[in-house]
Amino acid sequence: MAEEEQTQLNYVVETVLKKRKQKEDWAIKRRERRDAKRKRKEDFKSAIKRPEHFVKEYRDKELDFLRMRNRVKLRKVSVDDLKSKLLFVIRLRGKRDMHPKTKKILNKLRLPHILSGVFLKASESNLKMLLMVEPYVTYGYPNLKSVKELIYRKGCGKVEKEIVPLTNNEVIEQALGQYGMICVEDMVHEIANLGPHFGEANHFLQPLKLKCPERRLSVSKRPFKDGGDTGNREEHINELISKLN
């Protein structure tokens, strides 16, 4: 009997247990209400923009437009100066300070998103557009290896308004068979060599979504030739492609 009395559990009145449970529940609810109130305040503060913010945003956009206009006026670009007529263009950056015209040109180049890439045939009009949006893109001359790896790894086509990965040659034959392209290799050959149906193949190929490297790119607006990251990299674009592919 003495052993049973020693091992007997302490008795707690049921009402005490209920009150303890109620206090715990109230504490949790108070904490949730406090957190919700703090979040509402933070959202309200972030939603309100000071007049200075709008003024700065407007000035940044106007400055972007002026710099664009000066680049086109002061720097002349010519297809004859290029070592290759095939370009691969990557969008590196883009902020709210972009002028609407800059955004429009990026969309025209099929580069609406950061770290998207497209193949481009060098022409006077295309080079002028690249010069206008130079602080936001980089480009260069992709070699056959880069073209092949980009299309095989990242390639997607548009079939009946649907984006389809190029994992099946039937997709290519269905879309480009009339131009003599029945497999991925035919498409790679047409793009890499700027074949007669480059336009059709490139239009079918959707903008390539590149991966973000483990170490984020520290992008400088200065041209690549001046130690920055934007503009023409020539053959060095292949090193960047290997990092992002």
PDB file of C-alpha atoms in Angstrom, residues 3-4 13-14 26 30 33 36 46 62 70-71 75 77 81 87 121 131 162 172 177-178 198 206 208-209:
ATOM      1  CA  GLU A   3       4.383   1.812  -2.620  1.00  0.00           C
ATOM      2  CA  GLU A   4       1.005   2.489  -4.344  1.00  0.00           C
ATOM      3  CA  VAL A  13      -9.101  19.609 -10.476  1.00  0.00           C
ATOM      4  CA  GLU A  14     -10.893  19.460 -13.843  1.00  0.00           C
ATOM      5  CA  TRP A  26      -6.670  33.023 -25.689  1.00  0.00           C
ATOM      6  CA  ARG A  30      -4.149  37.222 -29.204  1.00  0.00           C
ATOM      7  CA  ARG A  33      -4.599  38.946 -33.990  1.00  0.00           C
ATOM      8  CA  ALA A  36      -2.479  40.014 -38.485  1.00  0.00           C
ATOM      9  CA  SER A  46       3.940  49.483 -48.714  1.00  0.00           C
ATOM     10  CA  GLU A  62      12.965  59.907 -68.827  1.00  0.00           C
ATOM     11  CA  ASN A  70      22.002  59.469 -77.281  1.00  0.00           C
ATOM     12  CA  ARG A  71      23.337  55.952 -77.875  1.00  0.00           C
ATOM     13  CA  ARG A  75      27.135  55.198 -81.984  1.00  0.00           C
ATOM     14  CA  VAL A  77      26.292  49.991 -85.922  1.00  0.00           C
ATOM     15  CA  ASP A  81      31.438  45.031 -88.599  1.00  0.00           C
ATOM     16  CA  LEU A  87      23.417  36.257 -82.765  1.00  0.00           C
ATOM     17  CA  LYS A 121      19.716  37.220 -87.582  1.00  0.00           C
ATOM     18  CA  LEU A 131      21.698  49.262 -79.293  1.00  0.00           C
ATOM     19  CA  GLU A 162       0.307  25.435 -77.094  1.00  0.00           C
ATOM     20  CA  ILE A 172       8.924  19.357 -85.691  1.00  0.00           C
ATOM     21  CA  GLY A 177       8.017  19.458 -92.459  1.00  0.00           C
ATOM     22  CA  GLN A 178       6.970  21.613 -95.409  1.00  0.00           C
ATOM     23  CA  PHE A 198      15.713  30.380 -90.588  1.00  0.00           C
ATOM     24  CA  GLN A 206       9.971  29.808 -78.428  1.00  0.00           C
ATOM     25  CA  LEU A 208      14.568  29.914 -74.311  1.00  0.00           C
ATOM     26  CA  LYS A 209      14.182  30.106 -70.542  1.00  0.00           C
TER      27      LYS A 209
END
